[in-house]
Amino acid sequence: MILISCSKDNELKDVFVGGNPYNEPSIPYISVIKSEQINCNIVAIDIRINDQNIPDTLNYTHVYIKTPIGGPVITKKKKDIFMNARCDFENEFVLSLYNKDLQLNSSEVFYYFKTNP
């Protein structure tokens, strides 16, 4: 909740509260353009950052990927990103842009990959 006190009428006429650029759920900031199974427990992806969808106020330093097992992958790479996966399972990977200095993640993109034994 935001409370604002004004001393005059119409003092806030041209003022508005905007959304948080790190949490815009309707715009995909990242796309997976290629994926492949390296072995039963490893998946590699190539991504594209959709710069045209990113507001000027969203400053990111890395891509953050939550993996189904192990810790997250935090990278600046766009090609050959290797991630741990469960064997013979449909794995969910959650990708977002990440500002390491502010420790903020953008809205998330979900990507699913079924590994084969």
mmCIF file of C-alpha atoms in Angstrom, residues 18 94 109 113:
data_model
loop_
_atom_site.group_PDB
_atom_site.id
_atom_site.type_symbol
_atom_site.label_atom_id
_atom_site.label_comp_id
_atom_site.label_asym_id
_atom_site.label_seq_id
_atom_site.Cartn_x
_atom_site.Cartn_y
_atom_site.Cartn_z
ATOM 1 C CA GLY A 18 4.560 1.933 -12.537
ATOM 2 C CA VAL A 94 13.108 -22.150 -14.903
ATOM 3 C CA VAL A 109 10.222 -18.664 -18.319
ATOM 4 C CA PHE A 113 12.834 -31.383 -21.485
#
